[in-house]
Amino acid sequence: MTITEDRPADAPTPEIGKSRTRKEDQRLITGRTRWTDNIQLPGMLHLAMVRSPFAHATISAIDTSEAKGSSGVVAVFTGEDLKDIQGVNITAWPVSAEQKSPDHLPVAVSHVAHAGEIVAVVAARTAAEARDAAELVDVDYDELPAVLDLKEAAKDEVLAHPSLGTNTSATWQLDSAGQGSGGDIEEAIATAREGGILIEREYRQQRLIPAFMEPRSTVVDPTGEQVTMWSSTQVPHVLRFCIAATTGLPESKIRVIAPDVGGGFGGKLQTTPEEFATLAVARKLSKAVKYTETRSETMVSGHHGRDQWQKLTLAAEKDGRVTGLKVELMADLGAYAALVGGGVPVLGAWMFNSIYKFASYQFNLTNYYTNKTWVDAYRGAGRPEATYAIERLMDELAAEVGVDPLEIREKNWITHDEFPFTTVAGMTYDSGNYEAATAKAKELFGYDELRAEQKQRRESNDPVQLGIGISTFTEMCGLAPSRILGALNYGAGGWESASIRMLATGTVEVITGVSPHGQGHETAWSQIVADKLGVPFENVEVLHGDTQIAPKGMDTYGSRSLVVGAEAVVRAADKVIEKAKVVAAHLLEASVDDIEFSAGTFGVKGTDKGISMPEVALATWTGHNLPDGMEPSIDADATFDPDNFSFPHGTHLCAMEVDTETGASTMRKYVCVDDIGNIINPLIVEGQVHGGLVQGIAQALWEGAEYDDQGTLVTGSFVDYTLPTSADTISFITDHTYSPSTYNSLGTKGVGEAGCIASTPAVVNAIVDAVRSFGVNDILMPCTPERVWKAIQKGRSVPGEGERDAQPHFDEGVPNQDPGAAAEGSQA
Amino acid sequence: MIPAQFDYLAPTSVADAVAALAEHGDDAKVLAGGQSLLPILRMRLNAPGVVIDLGRIPELQGVSEDGDHLVIGAMTTYAAVLASEAVTTHAALLSKAIATVADPQIRHRGTIGGALVHADPAGDVGAPALALGAELVIAGADGSTRTVAAEDFFEDLFATAVGEGELLTQIRIPKHTGWGAHYEKFVRVSHQWSIVGVAATVRSEGGSIAEARVGLTNMGSTPLRARSVEEALVGQPATDEAVRAAVASVTDGTNPPSDLNGDADYRKHLATVLTRRAVLAAAGA
Ligand SMILES: Cc1cc2nc3c(=O)[nH]c(=O)nc-3n(C[C@H](O)[C@H](O)[C@H](O)COP(=O)(O)OP(=O)(O)OC[C@H]3O[C@@H](n4cnc5c(N)ncnc54)[C@H](O)[C@@H]3O)c2cc1C
């Protein structure tokens, strides 16, 4: 379904809804384009970073003399040398007023808090010479004890930053009774303990590494009136702000350009030490400099994602009707509070209750520092973690009640006639239809047939067992209403900006404040503007990612570009039409009230007189014959601040085959029916869904960042950090239902993160479902064959042991501890 | 990543290559397909002063037949081995194992000789070479050559019989014409090194196993041959039950590593399952 309007019979078919191939692809795929590392400036120097091999140490001395004498070296700087101008990497989201945030200096001066932190920078004539000299910088470290494990960090025995006196960064709570959006959680738990069902689980969200294809790269040219920085970033506008806020450079003296950027997934939603160090060196030397990281550097220095322990208590009635949910979250921020950092887990606060009608809810978060790489947004940021927890719990509840997991969901979800619906967490979901998406998904999946096969395999003791995993997810995206961000203590707004310039020769320039890095905005925005202004798709040029061209913007993350950024474009287009109508009326000698605009032509009602949009643009440009007093311009700007998030949802069904002899899991079938409202370009949407699915599946099966006891990243290359390739995935079946958003005129909802949010629990639910009959009810992610096999062995030898080992139950004396839960949870 | 500086030599004969090695001693490193050496240089785990590229030496290339042996030049790429009908016919096990190495790009660069000398215990070429009773021809500094049995070739992690100043020139494989073969490689993602691999080749006669050869990948610091299993299989029917019993001893004498992909006990369990599967598949069951 697409936007439909009444159109004359001879009007061109609408662009919106067409599966157009992307106009930016030719240059991107051939590489004949401006990746930051492709940029060459006259006399440009190259940088190499010297990084700490230790997770925690003080720096006692740095000897740069040998490096300075090395061939081609121009300068070597330590943190001490740069400290007056290097600025600081700030967090934009202190989640509470009391949050403790250690200073994060781009180049460390006296203390390093994770392995990979920069301690010196070499500038040389070539990248090779810089690298050679970096090996010669002699740094004396005094090693300090490192805290690496999240639960160890909570004990405050070893401190990641001794000067803070604690590893706790901040705590944050959402309580439905307290804020008046629901009942008291402790009452719900007490009632369930008496005569209902209590599901207590602890789940682990392992640490992930955003593996964008293009390594990060920064070029700085300090030789003009403005300092220009090109950087492989998702957030050029935020970066400019942070530079101005911390380096002493006036904002008006800084131009940031995000040229073509090869992927981000949240990994480039950051202002990095490397960017700040590159800027500082360029200013010191008054020369253009470039820094491009190696993949090994990305792994230790680019921020990581996820990393939480989730302690969960779900209360329900005996029949499976949910009554309460309590979430106790521990989140590992790594060594520093990153740009969004501590706020990422907060974004999950409204999503643990998901599509279900809980009467009471409480979310408790504590953020901790450890001596590991910093953690920040990674595709989904906060919502995948929440979705995983609730979708795993709903399966556990179904097992406890002894019904099909789809049935337990249906019993508890918001029905389509209840929208708009205000949840127990206090969010108002505007639209959705969980029944429709689920019905469609079941049919595409062949749900009943697969259940029958599962039964048959179980009965025949087939060494390959079949499991079916369900994820009926929703998420909140389209960041974000500025007022809500303000209430949450976030440092910026969530509006977006657009401008439209009507050129004299009939083509159109669209300036957008979002900053695409692979999403295809140029194509989608062109489709929207072509329909709005009635100009050919090819005649629309979309400009972005340069603070000089697109001076205002909040950039791209949180599935916000279409629902916030393109809505600003629509509003600018509406203004263009309104202004152009006045010119058209004047030229057609008619009253403005009699002018109708359709398919690119301004006509006079009831006549066949008309004038095209390009004709109006040309007439405006010449200015020869405009209404008296009219400003000779039909260009327009718009800034849009949404009133609410958008709430995509969908039903994902996954069938996994588990080889019980080896523990290997193989995907058999994956169906998803996503409801993302109206769709501008189905091809782009399918790409987003596929990529998202694979990233979410990868969390379930393959990826996980692991450190050794020294704080060295063991999964420091793609040999050990096992990213999947297309050879590891199957063909997905994707489809849609359509419940338009009511908060933007296009009726769209975000799709950038949906697949990644939904798929992880679908896969793990399927694996657990396949082996539940062995007494297993949880397996840590990634569900490696070894973990699956061991869970089966434990479950087999002592019924109920499988899950106990894989997923520890709550300790004695800890709140919510239910002595009966272990026994209850061990159902077959 | 950028390797440290080195000089580059590209000799065009084995004699010149050996001479260059003699001249530069342990400051030199031989370059074959570069698929293991270049990552090592780029991560600066090693910084030789001289790199001697074997890519321009015609006598090290290609597959030929010599009576009841196949002869494969050390610089023959995986892709060329896979394309060789002689190998598929007379040493099917080698083709099957090589088909699982990494991905097509790497198979077009990596060489069989490089893989054997690199001797990563997780590499997929050692186990079939061992199982097939390959002989390795090594050229020495004085122009002499010697031949080493695969059994004596692998000495330890990344260590082989190829000494300083020596080159591996040929791999000679006794023909196993008509033998069924299967390489069972266990990985988590498709481009991964073997967590465990089992190379099995079997000669069947009248419905039962007449002879069997079994090699193990990543079950110790070198590829291993499971002789007790080979013996137990002789005369057995190719049934699940019989093979299950015959492979029970496969983990004897193994010493697998423990890492993120699995601990030693899990690897031992895998070896048992995978050996049964490999033998049954090789026997066409
Ligand atoms: C991403 C990736 C995935 C991989 N996956 C696998 C896999 O799944 N299975 C697998 O088996 N392998 C895998 N490999 C390794 C690959 O097979 C290598 O090609 C092989 O190990 C080395 O062969 P090469 O020709 O590239 O040798 P090089 O890298 O050029 O050399 C390797 C070593 O052998 C020495 N050497 C080479 N030739 C000779 C010779 N003739 N005489 C004496 N010394 C010599 C070199 O000096 C060097 O020390 C992978 C490699 C990569 C990069």
PDB file of N, CA and C in Angstrom, chain A residues 127-128 131-132 135 294 296 659 661-662 664 701-703 706 714-715 718-719 722-725 727-728 782 784-786 789-790, chain B residues 1-5 43-44 186-193 195 244 259-266 269-270 273-274 276-277:
ATOM      1  N   ALA A 127      51.759   7.131   5.306  1.00  0.00           N
ATOM      2  CA  ALA A 127      51.131   6.314   6.340  1.00  0.00           C
ATOM      3  C   ALA A 127      52.093   5.225   6.812  1.00  0.00           C
ATOM      4  N   ALA A 128      52.890   4.688   5.882  1.00  0.00           N
ATOM      5  CA  ALA A 128      53.833   3.624   6.243  1.00  0.00           C
ATOM      6  C   ALA A 128      54.898   4.155   7.202  1.00  0.00           C
ATOM      7  N   ARG A 131      53.437   4.596  10.601  1.00  0.00           N
ATOM      8  CA  ARG A 131      53.266   3.299  11.269  1.00  0.00           C
ATOM      9  C   ARG A 131      54.606   2.795  11.812  1.00  0.00           C
ATOM     10  N   ASP A 132      55.656   2.891  10.982  1.00  0.00           N
ATOM     11  CA  ASP A 132      56.983   2.447  11.422  1.00  0.00           C
ATOM     12  C   ASP A 132      57.417   3.209  12.671  1.00  0.00           C
ATOM     13  N   GLU A 135      55.918   2.366  16.139  1.00  0.00           N
ATOM     14  CA  GLU A 135      56.518   1.213  16.833  1.00  0.00           C
ATOM     15  C   GLU A 135      57.686   1.655  17.722  1.00  0.00           C
ATOM     16  N   THR A 294      43.049   0.895  11.025  1.00  0.00           N
ATOM     17  CA  THR A 294      43.046  -0.481  10.536  1.00  0.00           C
ATOM     18  C   THR A 294      41.866  -1.194  11.187  1.00  0.00           C
ATOM     19  N   SER A 296      41.973  -3.849  12.920  1.00  0.00           N
ATOM     20  CA  SER A 296      42.335  -4.221  14.294  1.00  0.00           C
ATOM     21  C   SER A 296      42.089  -3.049  15.248  1.00  0.00           C
ATOM     22  N   ASP A 659      21.139 -30.140  15.588  1.00  0.00           N
ATOM     23  CA  ASP A 659      21.782 -31.452  15.536  1.00  0.00           C
ATOM     24  C   ASP A 659      22.183 -31.802  16.964  1.00  0.00           C
ATOM     25  N   GLU A 661      23.579 -34.253  18.183  1.00  0.00           N
ATOM     26  CA  GLU A 661      24.868 -34.944  18.352  1.00  0.00           C
ATOM     27  C   GLU A 661      26.028 -33.957  18.434  1.00  0.00           C
ATOM     28  N   THR A 662      25.915 -32.830  17.746  1.00  0.00           N
ATOM     29  CA  THR A 662      27.025 -31.861  17.748  1.00  0.00           C
ATOM     30  C   THR A 662      26.633 -30.532  18.394  1.00  0.00           C
ATOM     31  N   ALA A 664      25.081 -28.275  16.725  1.00  0.00           N
ATOM     32  CA  ALA A 664      25.025 -27.279  15.650  1.00  0.00           C
ATOM     33  C   ALA A 664      23.576 -26.931  15.319  1.00  0.00           C
ATOM     34  N   LEU A 701      23.611 -16.328  17.122  1.00  0.00           N
ATOM     35  CA  LEU A 701      24.385 -17.519  16.760  1.00  0.00           C
ATOM     36  C   LEU A 701      25.898 -17.337  16.735  1.00  0.00           C
ATOM     37  N   TRP A 702      26.384 -16.181  16.365  1.00  0.00           N
ATOM     38  CA  TRP A 702      27.784 -16.128  15.980  1.00  0.00           C
ATOM     39  C   TRP A 702      28.656 -15.111  16.715  1.00  0.00           C
ATOM     40  N   GLU A 703      28.139 -13.927  16.959  1.00  0.00           N
ATOM     41  CA  GLU A 703      29.027 -12.846  17.391  1.00  0.00           C
ATOM     42  C   GLU A 703      29.097 -12.711  18.915  1.00  0.00           C
ATOM     43  N   GLU A 706      34.957 -11.066  23.282  1.00  0.00           N
ATOM     44  CA  GLU A 706      35.449 -11.725  24.488  1.00  0.00           C
ATOM     45  C   GLU A 706      36.821 -11.181  24.866  1.00  0.00           C
ATOM     46  N   VAL A 714      40.117 -10.775  22.938  1.00  0.00           N
ATOM     47  CA  VAL A 714      40.506 -12.026  22.283  1.00  0.00           C
ATOM     48  C   VAL A 714      39.933 -12.093  20.873  1.00  0.00           C
ATOM     49  N   THR A 715      38.752 -11.529  20.721  1.00  0.00           N
ATOM     50  CA  THR A 715      38.116 -11.530  19.401  1.00  0.00           C
ATOM     51  C   THR A 715      38.509 -10.253  18.669  1.00  0.00           C
ATOM     52  N   PHE A 718      38.639 -10.654  12.584  1.00  0.00           N
ATOM     53  CA  PHE A 718      37.504 -11.421  12.072  1.00  0.00           C
ATOM     54  C   PHE A 718      37.794 -12.924  12.015  1.00  0.00           C
ATOM     55  N   VAL A 719      39.008 -13.320  12.403  1.00  0.00           N
ATOM     56  CA  VAL A 719      39.239 -14.764  12.555  1.00  0.00           C
ATOM     57  C   VAL A 719      38.436 -15.264  13.761  1.00  0.00           C
ATOM     58  N   THR A 722      33.401 -13.888  14.821  1.00  0.00           N
ATOM     59  CA  THR A 722      32.872 -14.602  13.654  1.00  0.00           C
ATOM     60  C   THR A 722      31.629 -13.928  13.084  1.00  0.00           C
ATOM     61  N   LEU A 723      31.895 -12.996  12.189  1.00  0.00           N
ATOM     62  CA  LEU A 723      30.825 -12.361  11.430  1.00  0.00           C
ATOM     63  C   LEU A 723      30.310 -13.356  10.396  1.00  0.00           C
ATOM     64  N   PRO A 724      29.027 -13.389  10.198  1.00  0.00           N
ATOM     65  CA  PRO A 724      28.524 -14.248   9.122  1.00  0.00           C
ATOM     66  C   PRO A 724      28.716 -13.595   7.751  1.00  0.00           C
ATOM     67  N   THR A 725      28.660 -14.412   6.719  1.00  0.00           N
ATOM     68  CA  THR A 725      28.593 -13.895   5.352  1.00  0.00           C
ATOM     69  C   THR A 725      27.312 -14.431   4.733  1.00  0.00           C
ATOM     70  N   ALA A 727      26.969 -16.698   2.814  1.00  0.00           N
ATOM     71  CA  ALA A 727      27.005 -18.161   2.771  1.00  0.00           C
ATOM     72  C   ALA A 727      26.413 -18.783   4.028  1.00  0.00           C
ATOM     73  N   ASP A 728      26.289 -18.008   5.084  1.00  0.00           N
ATOM     74  CA  ASP A 728      25.786 -18.559   6.342  1.00  0.00           C
ATOM     75  C   ASP A 728      24.293 -18.322   6.550  1.00  0.00           C
ATOM     76  N   PRO A 782      26.444 -15.996  22.129  1.00  0.00           N
ATOM     77  CA  PRO A 782      25.912 -16.674  20.945  1.00  0.00           C
ATOM     78  C   PRO A 782      25.730 -18.156  21.235  1.00  0.00           C
ATOM     79  N   THR A 784      26.533 -21.112  20.575  1.00  0.00           N
ATOM     80  CA  THR A 784      27.521 -21.904  19.838  1.00  0.00           C
ATOM     81  C   THR A 784      27.127 -23.370  19.932  1.00  0.00           C
ATOM     82  N   PRO A 785      27.577 -24.178  18.979  1.00  0.00           N
ATOM     83  CA  PRO A 785      27.288 -25.604  19.058  1.00  0.00           C
ATOM     84  C   PRO A 785      27.721 -26.181  20.403  1.00  0.00           C
ATOM     85  N   GLU A 786      28.863 -25.725  20.889  1.00  0.00           N
ATOM     86  CA  GLU A 786      29.329 -26.261  22.171  1.00  0.00           C
ATOM     87  C   GLU A 786      28.328 -25.978  23.286  1.00  0.00           C
ATOM     88  N   TRP A 789      25.181 -28.106  22.814  1.00  0.00           N
ATOM     89  CA  TRP A 789      25.434 -29.512  23.120  1.00  0.00           C
ATOM     90  C   TRP A 789      25.570 -29.733  24.629  1.00  0.00           C
ATOM     91  N   LYS A 790      26.288 -28.822  25.272  1.00  0.00           N
ATOM     92  CA  LYS A 790      26.469 -28.974  26.721  1.00  0.00           C
ATOM     93  C   LYS A 790      25.147 -28.817  27.467  1.00  0.00           C
TER      94      LYS A 790
ATOM     95  N   MET B   1      46.446  -2.417   7.253  1.00  0.00           N
ATOM     96  CA  MET B   1      47.676  -2.439   8.057  1.00  0.00           C
ATOM     97  C   MET B   1      48.888  -2.491   7.162  1.00  0.00           C
ATOM     98  N   ILE B   2      49.952  -1.941   7.640  1.00  0.00           N
ATOM     99  CA  ILE B   2      51.128  -1.802   6.788  1.00  0.00           C
ATOM    100  C   ILE B   2      52.277  -2.612   7.381  1.00  0.00           C
ATOM    101  N   PRO B   3      52.846  -3.554   6.607  1.00  0.00           N
ATOM    102  CA  PRO B   3      53.980  -4.315   7.126  1.00  0.00           C
ATOM    103  C   PRO B   3      55.207  -3.419   7.270  1.00  0.00           C
ATOM    104  N   ALA B   4      56.165  -3.879   8.076  1.00  0.00           N
ATOM    105  CA  ALA B   4      57.445  -3.170   8.130  1.00  0.00           C
ATOM    106  C   ALA B   4      58.128  -3.335   6.762  1.00  0.00           C
ATOM    107  N   GLN B   5      59.102  -2.474   6.501  1.00  0.00           N
ATOM    108  CA  GLN B   5      59.764  -2.519   5.187  1.00  0.00           C
ATOM    109  C   GLN B   5      60.550  -3.804   4.980  1.00  0.00           C
ATOM    110  N   MET B  43      50.242  -7.526  10.491  1.00  0.00           N
ATOM    111  CA  MET B  43      50.030  -7.312  11.924  1.00  0.00           C
ATOM    112  C   MET B  43      51.356  -7.168  12.656  1.00  0.00           C
ATOM    113  N   ARG B  44      52.431  -7.172  11.890  1.00  0.00           N
ATOM    114  CA  ARG B  44      53.788  -6.989  12.422  1.00  0.00           C
ATOM    115  C   ARG B  44      54.134  -8.038  13.478  1.00  0.00           C
ATOM    116  N   PHE B 186      33.933 -29.138  10.624  1.00  0.00           N
ATOM    117  CA  PHE B 186      32.956 -28.541  11.539  1.00  0.00           C
ATOM    118  C   PHE B 186      33.345 -27.100  11.822  1.00  0.00           C
ATOM    119  N   VAL B 187      32.465 -26.179  11.435  1.00  0.00           N
ATOM    120  CA  VAL B 187      32.719 -24.753  11.643  1.00  0.00           C
ATOM    121  C   VAL B 187      31.436 -24.078  12.096  1.00  0.00           C
ATOM    122  N   ARG B 188      31.570 -22.869  12.616  1.00  0.00           N
ATOM    123  CA  ARG B 188      30.390 -22.089  13.005  1.00  0.00           C
ATOM    124  C   ARG B 188      29.963 -21.151  11.892  1.00  0.00           C
ATOM    125  N   VAL B 189      30.931 -20.537  11.211  1.00  0.00           N
ATOM    126  CA  VAL B 189      30.606 -19.746  10.023  1.00  0.00           C
ATOM    127  C   VAL B 189      31.423 -20.303   8.862  1.00  0.00           C
ATOM    128  N   SER B 190      30.924 -20.089   7.659  1.00  0.00           N
ATOM    129  CA  SER B 190      31.439 -20.846   6.522  1.00  0.00           C
ATOM    130  C   SER B 190      32.913 -20.578   6.208  1.00  0.00           C
ATOM    131  N   HIS B 191      33.403 -19.377   6.494  1.00  0.00           N
ATOM    132  CA  HIS B 191      34.771 -19.073   6.101  1.00  0.00           C
ATOM    133  C   HIS B 191      35.776 -19.354   7.220  1.00  0.00           C
ATOM    134  N   GLN B 192      35.344 -20.119   8.193  1.00  0.00           N
ATOM    135  CA  GLN B 192      36.168 -20.325   9.383  1.00  0.00           C
ATOM    136  C   GLN B 192      37.161 -21.474   9.203  1.00  0.00           C
ATOM    137  N   TRP B 193      38.231 -21.450   9.982  1.00  0.00           N
ATOM    138  CA  TRP B 193      39.143 -22.582  10.087  1.00  0.00           C
ATOM    139  C   TRP B 193      38.409 -23.717  10.793  1.00  0.00           C
ATOM    140  N   ILE B 195      37.093 -26.177  13.374  1.00  0.00           N
ATOM    141  CA  ILE B 195      37.073 -26.385  14.828  1.00  0.00           C
ATOM    142  C   ILE B 195      37.584 -27.808  15.056  1.00  0.00           C
ATOM    143  N   ARG B 244      30.168 -46.911  14.135  1.00  0.00           N
ATOM    144  CA  ARG B 244      30.132 -46.267  15.463  1.00  0.00           C
ATOM    145  C   ARG B 244      31.089 -46.985  16.426  1.00  0.00           C
ATOM    146  N   ASP B 259      39.303 -23.362  23.137  1.00  0.00           N
ATOM    147  CA  ASP B 259      39.204 -21.939  22.790  1.00  0.00           C
ATOM    148  C   ASP B 259      37.728 -21.548  22.727  1.00  0.00           C
ATOM    149  N   LEU B 260      37.461 -20.365  22.169  1.00  0.00           N
ATOM    150  CA  LEU B 260      36.089 -19.865  22.152  1.00  0.00           C
ATOM    151  C   LEU B 260      35.136 -20.784  21.400  1.00  0.00           C
ATOM    152  N   ASN B 261      35.659 -21.574  20.490  1.00  0.00           N
ATOM    153  CA  ASN B 261      34.790 -22.448  19.701  1.00  0.00           C
ATOM    154  C   ASN B 261      34.465 -23.748  20.413  1.00  0.00           C
ATOM    155  N   GLY B 262      35.205 -24.047  21.472  1.00  0.00           N
ATOM    156  CA  GLY B 262      34.900 -25.270  22.187  1.00  0.00           C
ATOM    157  C   GLY B 262      36.088 -25.707  23.016  1.00  0.00           C
ATOM    158  N   ASP B 263      35.799 -26.406  24.122  1.00  0.00           N
ATOM    159  CA  ASP B 263      36.912 -26.890  24.930  1.00  0.00           C
ATOM    160  C   ASP B 263      37.364 -28.255  24.408  1.00  0.00           C
ATOM    161  N   ALA B 264      38.429 -28.764  25.009  1.00  0.00           N
ATOM    162  CA  ALA B 264      39.038 -29.992  24.500  1.00  0.00           C
ATOM    163  C   ALA B 264      38.053 -31.160  24.555  1.00  0.00           C
ATOM    164  N   ASP B 265      37.283 -31.250  25.629  1.00  0.00           N
ATOM    165  CA  ASP B 265      36.346 -32.374  25.748  1.00  0.00           C
ATOM    166  C   ASP B 265      35.280 -32.327  24.664  1.00  0.00           C
ATOM    167  N   TYR B 266      34.800 -31.134  24.399  1.00  0.00           N
ATOM    168  CA  TYR B 266      33.798 -31.006  23.343  1.00  0.00           C
ATOM    169  C   TYR B 266      34.402 -31.407  21.993  1.00  0.00           C
ATOM    170  N   HIS B 269      34.492 -35.069  21.720  1.00  0.00           N
ATOM    171  CA  HIS B 269      33.165 -35.583  21.386  1.00  0.00           C
ATOM    172  C   HIS B 269      32.875 -35.380  19.891  1.00  0.00           C
ATOM    173  N   LEU B 270      33.197 -34.176  19.425  1.00  0.00           N
ATOM    174  CA  LEU B 270      32.954 -33.891  17.999  1.00  0.00           C
ATOM    175  C   LEU B 270      33.708 -34.870  17.115  1.00  0.00           C
ATOM    176  N   VAL B 273      31.851 -38.089  16.670  1.00  0.00           N
ATOM    177  CA  VAL B 273      30.669 -37.982  15.796  1.00  0.00           C
ATOM    178  C   VAL B 273      31.096 -37.767  14.346  1.00  0.00           C
ATOM    179  N   LEU B 274      32.048 -36.857  14.157  1.00  0.00           N
ATOM    180  CA  LEU B 274      32.428 -36.491  12.790  1.00  0.00           C
ATOM    181  C   LEU B 274      33.155 -37.639  12.086  1.00  0.00           C
ATOM    182  N   ARG B 276      32.632 -40.856  12.532  1.00  0.00           N
ATOM    183  CA  ARG B 276      31.593 -41.793  12.065  1.00  0.00           C
ATOM    184  C   ARG B 276      30.944 -41.266  10.786  1.00  0.00           C
ATOM    185  N   ARG B 277      30.602 -39.988  10.803  1.00  0.00           N
ATOM    186  CA  ARG B 277      29.930 -39.420   9.630  1.00  0.00           C
ATOM    187  C   ARG B 277      30.845 -39.437   8.409  1.00  0.00           C
TER     188      ARG B 277
END
